[in-house]
Structures are given as C-alpha cells and as structure tokens.
Coordinates of C-alpha atoms and ligand atoms in Angstrom, one line a residue:
X1 CA -82.0 -143.7 -3.4
X2 CA -83.7 -140.3 -2.8
X3 CA -86.0 -138.9 -5.5
X4 CA -87.2 -135.6 -6.7
X5 CA -90.8 -135.0 -5.5
X6 CA -93.1 -133.1 -7.9
X7 CA -96.7 -132.1 -7.2
X8 CA -99.4 -130.4 -9.2
X9 CA -103.1 -129.9 -9.0
X10 CA -103.5 -132.7 -11.6
X11 CA -102.0 -133.7 -14.9
X12 CA -100.5 -130.4 -16.1
X13 CA -97.4 -130.7 -13.9
X14 CA -96.2 -133.6 -16.2
X15 CA -94.9 -130.8 -18.5
X16 CA -92.5 -129.9 -15.7
X17 CA -91.8 -133.6 -14.8
X18 CA -90.9 -134.2 -18.5
X19 CA -88.4 -131.5 -18.5
X20 CA -86.8 -132.6 -15.2
X21 CA -86.4 -136.1 -16.7
X22 CA -84.9 -134.6 -19.8
X23 CA -82.3 -132.5 -18.0
X24 CA -81.7 -134.9 -15.1
X25 CA -81.7 -138.4 -16.7
X26 CA -80.2 -140.1 -13.7
X27 CA -82.8 -138.9 -11.2
X28 CA -86.0 -140.6 -10.1
X29 CA -89.2 -138.7 -9.9
X30 CA -92.1 -139.2 -7.5
X31 CA -95.1 -137.3 -8.9
X32 CA -98.3 -136.5 -7.1
X33 CA -101.3 -135.1 -9.0
X34 CA -104.2 -133.9 -6.9
X35 CA -106.8 -135.0 -9.4
X36 CA -109.5 -135.3 -6.7
X37 CA -109.4 -131.6 -5.9
X38 CA -108.3 -130.1 -9.3
X39 CA -108.6 -127.2 -10.4
X40 CA -106.7 -125.1 -7.9
X41 CA -106.9 -122.0 -10.2
X42 CA -110.3 -120.9 -8.9
X43 CA -109.8 -121.8 -5.2
X44 CA -109.0 -119.4 -2.4
X45 CA -105.4 -118.9 -1.2
X46 CA -106.2 -120.6 2.2
X47 CA -107.5 -123.7 0.4
X48 CA -104.5 -123.9 -2.0
X49 CA -102.1 -123.6 0.9
X50 CA -103.8 -126.4 2.8
X51 CA -103.8 -128.7 -0.2
X52 CA -100.2 -127.9 -0.9
X53 CA -99.1 -128.7 2.6
X54 CA -100.9 -132.1 2.4
X55 CA -99.3 -132.8 -0.9
X56 CA -95.8 -132.0 0.5
X57 CA -96.5 -134.3 3.5
X58 CA -97.4 -137.1 1.1
X59 CA -94.2 -136.7 -0.9
X60 CA -92.1 -136.5 2.2
X61 CA -93.3 -140.1 3.0
X62 CA -91.4 -141.2 -0.1
X63 CA -87.9 -140.1 0.8
X64 CA -87.6 -137.1 -1.5
X65 CA -84.6 -134.8 -1.4
X66 CA -86.2 -131.8 -3.1
X67 CA -89.8 -130.9 -3.9
X68 CA -90.8 -129.1 -7.0
X69 CA -94.2 -127.3 -6.9
X70 CA -95.1 -127.6 -10.6
X71 CA -98.4 -125.9 -10.2
X72 CA -98.3 -122.1 -10.8
X73 CA -101.3 -121.5 -8.6
X74 CA -99.8 -123.4 -5.7
X75 CA -96.4 -121.8 -6.3
X76 CA -98.1 -118.3 -6.2
X77 CA -100.2 -118.8 -3.1
X78 CA -98.5 -121.5 -1.0
X79 CA -94.8 -121.3 -1.7
X80 CA -94.1 -118.0 0.0
X81 CA -95.9 -119.2 3.2
X82 CA -94.6 -122.8 3.4
X83 CA -91.2 -122.8 1.8
X84 CA -89.2 -122.5 5.1
X85 CA -91.2 -125.0 7.1
X86 CA -89.9 -128.2 5.7
X87 CA -86.5 -129.9 5.9
X88 CA -86.1 -130.3 2.1
X89 CA -85.6 -127.5 -0.5
X90 CA -88.9 -126.6 -2.1
X91 CA -88.8 -124.9 -5.4
X92 CA -91.7 -123.3 -7.4
X93 CA -92.1 -122.2 -11.0
X94 CA -92.5 -118.5 -10.5
X95 CA -89.0 -117.2 -9.8
X96 CA -87.3 -119.2 -12.6
X97 CA -90.0 -118.1 -15.1
X98 CA -89.8 -114.4 -14.0
X99 CA -86.0 -114.4 -14.2
X100 CA -86.0 -115.8 -17.7
X101 CA -88.6 -113.3 -18.8
X102 CA -86.7 -110.3 -17.5
X103 CA -83.6 -111.6 -19.2
X104 CA -85.4 -112.1 -22.5
X105 CA -87.3 -108.8 -22.7
X106 CA -85.8 -106.1 -24.8
X107 CA -88.5 -103.4 -24.4
X108 CA -89.3 -104.1 -20.7
X109 CA -92.9 -105.0 -21.4
X110 CA -93.7 -108.4 -20.2
X111 CA -97.0 -110.3 -20.4
X112 CA -98.1 -112.9 -17.9
X113 CA -101.0 -115.4 -18.5
X114 CA -102.2 -117.9 -15.9
X115 CA -105.2 -119.1 -13.9
X116 CA -107.4 -116.6 -12.0
X117 CA -105.6 -117.4 -8.8
X118 CA -102.1 -116.9 -10.2
X119 CA -103.0 -113.6 -11.8
X120 CA -104.9 -112.4 -8.7
X121 CA -102.0 -113.2 -6.4
X122 CA -99.7 -110.9 -8.5
X123 CA -96.8 -113.1 -7.6
X124 CA -95.2 -113.0 -11.0
X125 CA -95.7 -109.3 -11.2
X126 CA -94.0 -108.7 -7.8
X127 CA -91.2 -111.1 -8.7
X128 CA -90.5 -109.3 -12.0
X129 CA -90.6 -105.9 -10.3
X130 CA -88.1 -107.0 -7.8
X131 CA -85.8 -108.1 -10.5
X132 CA -86.3 -105.0 -12.6
X133 CA -88.6 -102.2 -11.3
X134 CA -88.7 -100.6 -14.7
X135 CA -90.6 -103.5 -16.4
X136 CA -94.2 -102.9 -17.2
X137 CA -96.2 -106.1 -16.5
X138 CA -99.6 -106.9 -18.2
X139 CA -101.2 -109.9 -16.5
X140 CA -104.3 -111.7 -17.9
X141 CA -106.2 -114.7 -16.6
X142 CA -107.1 -117.3 -19.3
X143 CA -109.3 -119.8 -17.3
X144 CA -110.7 -121.5 -20.4
X145 CA -107.3 -122.6 -21.6
X146 CA -107.1 -125.4 -19.0
X147 CA -110.3 -127.3 -20.0
X148 CA -109.4 -126.7 -23.7
X149 CA -106.1 -128.5 -23.2
X150 CA -107.5 -131.3 -21.2
X151 CA -110.1 -131.9 -23.9
X152 CA -107.3 -131.9 -26.5
X153 CA -108.6 -128.7 -28.2
X154 CA -105.2 -127.2 -29.1
X155 CA -106.2 -125.6 -32.3
X156 CA -109.3 -124.7 -34.3
X157 CA -111.8 -121.9 -34.7
X158 CA -113.2 -121.9 -31.1
X159 CA -110.0 -122.0 -29.2
X160 CA -108.5 -119.5 -31.6
X161 CA -111.2 -116.9 -31.1
X162 CA -111.0 -117.4 -27.2
X163 CA -107.2 -116.9 -27.4
X164 CA -107.6 -113.8 -29.5
X165 CA -109.9 -112.3 -26.9
X166 CA -107.8 -113.2 -23.9
X167 CA -104.5 -112.1 -25.5
X168 CA -105.7 -108.8 -26.9
X169 CA -104.6 -106.8 -23.8
X170 CA -101.0 -108.2 -24.3
X171 CA -101.1 -107.1 -27.9
X172 CA -102.3 -103.6 -26.9
X173 CA -99.5 -103.4 -24.3
X174 CA -97.0 -104.3 -27.0
X175 CA -95.3 -106.9 -24.8
X176 CA -92.2 -108.6 -26.4
X177 CA -92.1 -111.5 -23.9
X178 CA -94.9 -113.5 -22.4
X179 CA -94.7 -116.0 -19.4
X180 CA -96.9 -119.1 -19.9
X181 CA -97.8 -119.1 -16.2
X182 CA -99.8 -122.3 -16.1
X183 CA -98.8 -125.9 -16.4
X184 CA -101.2 -126.4 -19.3
X185 CA -100.3 -123.5 -21.5
X186 CA -97.1 -124.9 -23.1
X187 CA -99.4 -127.2 -25.1
X188 CA -101.1 -124.2 -26.6
X189 CA -97.7 -122.6 -27.5
X190 CA -98.2 -122.8 -31.3
X191 CA -101.6 -121.2 -31.1
X192 CA -100.5 -118.5 -28.6
X193 CA -97.5 -117.8 -30.8
X194 CA -99.7 -117.4 -33.9
X195 CA -102.0 -115.0 -32.1
X196 CA -99.2 -112.9 -30.6
X197 CA -96.9 -113.0 -33.5
X198 CA -93.6 -114.7 -33.9
X199 CA -91.6 -111.7 -32.6
X200 CA -92.9 -112.3 -29.1
X201 CA -90.8 -114.6 -26.9
X202 CA -92.8 -117.2 -25.0
X203 CA -91.4 -118.3 -21.7
X204 CA -92.1 -121.9 -20.5
X205 CA -90.8 -122.0 -16.9
X206 CA -90.4 -125.8 -17.0
X207 CA -87.0 -125.6 -18.6
X208 CA -85.8 -123.0 -16.1
X209 CA -87.2 -124.9 -13.2
X210 CA -85.4 -128.1 -14.2
X211 CA -82.2 -126.1 -14.6
X212 CA -82.6 -124.6 -11.2
X213 CA -83.2 -128.0 -9.6
X214 CA -80.0 -129.3 -11.2
X215 CA -78.1 -126.3 -9.7
X216 CA -79.5 -126.8 -6.2
X217 CA -78.9 -130.5 -6.1
X218 CA -75.4 -130.0 -7.6
X219 CA -74.5 -127.4 -5.0
X220 CA -75.7 -129.6 -2.2
X221 CA -74.0 -132.6 -3.6
X222 CA -77.3 -134.4 -3.9
X223 CA -77.3 -135.4 -7.6
X224 CA -77.5 -139.1 -8.4
X225 CA -74.3 -140.5 -9.7
X226 CA -75.7 -142.3 -12.7
X227 CA -73.9 -144.5 -15.2
X228 CA -75.9 -143.5 -18.2
X229 CA -74.0 -140.3 -19.2
X230 CA -76.5 -140.3 -22.1
X231 CA -79.3 -137.8 -22.6
X232 CA -82.7 -139.2 -21.6
X233 CA -84.4 -137.5 -24.6
X234 CA -84.3 -138.0 -28.3
X235 CA -85.9 -135.4 -30.6
X236 CA -87.7 -133.8 -27.7
X237 CA -89.5 -136.9 -26.5
X238 CA -88.4 -138.5 -23.2
X239 CA -87.3 -142.1 -23.7
X240 CA -86.5 -142.5 -20.0
X241 CA -88.5 -145.6 -18.9
X242 CA -91.6 -144.3 -17.1
X243 CA -91.3 -147.4 -14.9
X244 CA -88.4 -145.9 -13.0
X245 CA -90.5 -143.0 -11.9
X246 CA -93.6 -143.2 -9.7
X247 CA -96.9 -141.5 -10.3
X248 CA -99.6 -141.1 -7.8
X249 CA -103.0 -139.3 -7.9
X250 CA -105.7 -138.6 -5.4
X251 CA -108.4 -139.8 -7.8
X252 CA -109.1 -141.4 -11.2
X253 CA -105.7 -142.9 -12.3
X254 CA -107.2 -144.0 -15.6
X255 CA -108.1 -140.5 -16.6
X256 CA -104.6 -139.3 -15.6
X257 CA -103.0 -142.0 -17.6
X258 CA -105.0 -141.2 -20.7
X259 CA -104.0 -137.6 -20.6
X260 CA -100.3 -138.3 -19.7
X261 CA -99.5 -139.1 -23.3
X262 CA -100.4 -135.6 -24.4
X263 CA -98.6 -133.9 -21.5
X264 CA -95.5 -136.0 -21.2
X265 CA -95.1 -137.7 -24.6
X266 CA -95.1 -141.2 -23.0
X267 CA -97.7 -143.7 -21.8
X268 CA -97.8 -144.1 -18.0
X269 CA -99.1 -147.5 -17.1
X270 CA -98.3 -147.6 -13.3
X271 CA -100.3 -144.6 -12.0
X272 CA -101.5 -145.4 -8.5
X273 CA -104.2 -143.9 -6.4
X274 CA -102.6 -142.4 -3.2
X275 CA -104.1 -143.4 0.1
X276 CA -105.1 -140.8 2.7
X277 CA -104.4 -137.6 0.9
Ligands
DGL301 N1 -101.8 -126.5 -12.5 C1 -102.6 -125.3 -12.5 C2 -101.6 -124.1 -12.6 O1 -100.5 -124.3 -13.2 C3 -103.6 -125.3 -13.6 C4 -104.8 -126.2 -13.3 C5 -105.6 -125.8 -12.1 O2 -106.3 -124.8 -12.1 O3 -105.5 -126.5 -11.1 O4 -101.9 -123.0 -12.2

C-alpha cells in the first residue's frame, strides 16, 4: 500500500508528520530526516536544492504516492525548482501557511519567522503578496531557536531574552498574525505567544499542510480506505502505533529517537539509518 513520504533536514519535520498522522489515521508515513547534513537553514540555495532532490529520490524508492517537504528552508529554496520534475505530487509548507495567515489577519500586517535561508528567500513574503498585495510583511530570522529547541530549552531567562530581541521588530510593526515558519518553532509557541501577546495569532503550517494533503489525495482518489473510522489522536497526542510508519535518517538514529518524543509525543523505536543517501 502506498505511503505518504515526508522529509526534513532532521527531526523538526516530526511536528508535521504528527499532524498528518492525526488528520489521516489510515495513512502510512515514510519519514526521512537528513540528520547527517542538518541544518539546512544556513546553507546555500543550490546545496538545499541538491539535498532535497536526493531526499525525494530516496522516498521514491519506497513507493510513495505524495511527498511532503516538511522543512521550511527546503520548501522555500527547492520546491519552486523541483516541484514539476517528479511523477508524484510534492507539497511544501509555505503556501498552506501563507494562505492561513492571510485569512487570519485583520489588520493586514503579518510577521514571518524562520531560518536565515527561509527569510532570505522571501518565499513566504512573495506568496502572501500574491494572495493579497495590500498585506505588509515583516520577516525576521531567528537562527538560535533551532538549537534551543533541540536542547530542550523551551522556556527560561536565556531563551526568553533572545525571543524578546528577535521578536521586537514584529511588535514594532504591530503585526496581528505571525507564521511560525520553521519546523521547530511550534515547540516554542507558548514562549512566542507570551512575548508577542495573546492577541497575536500564531500560524503553525503543519495543520494546514495535513489538511491540504487530505484534499489532494481525496481529489485523486488516493486515500487509504481504512477500517478504523476512529481518530488517531486523543487529547492532542497521537496514539497511532509508530510501528506502522517508517522512519529513516542519514545519521545517528539514536539521537533522532531521543528527540522524537519531544517533537512527536511518542517514542520511536525503529528508526533506521538510510543507506546511500
Ligand atoms: N527544518 C528546518 C526548517 O524548517 C529547520 C532546521 C534546519 O535549519 O535545518 O527550516
């Protein structure tokens, strides 16, 4: 039975995989985390494009019917270039997040935070402007957020003062909506919300991406016909057995497994090192 392929530069894409599992409980996931070459956020567009093509070729060996580029940096740099070169639909996180933000914003001032690469690419900005040219976008790179999340520093004095510094331009611009344009940032949501104030809407593209995948697979009659009929999630935590899904990395499966609990809410025991990626 065909699966949904998901790739990311590393462990962060599990936030997207989790949401796909929640919304599509009858689907199987093949996840690839490029842990040997993470982070993508500081690499050149050419390098991120090359890595992304290699990741897609790996997933295609596993009979996938759709590929989700969970990484914002890869979605920004690679997706526009490679999207039409493969036989399966490839969906990224930028368009769904931008669409949701334009829909949510009342004052037409939207903030975007992401890696240096994502912000430099201006992909979110262009996408938002295409949807509504009147929107004013303020985009800020927050490179230290990724290591903070991987170290489990989700709150406390240090991360709070960094967040205040990074997010000040968004406060100055009086944005009412902010796109969390990086796989890791949903884990910092409480802190970001506290710094920006509760009136600001935070957009986590994972939910929208999963919804979009459901729509595409439905319209192409590619959805698995499961018997479950039951939601795969109770009180926000996936209960779907991780064993049904497959997780590959290009390096250090143990490190990936140890972080998976934080990103996905479940323990992943069967993470395999991919060969020849
Ligand atoms: N997954 C990346 C993203 O969403 C963050 C980590 C990295 O820099 O590779 O942009």
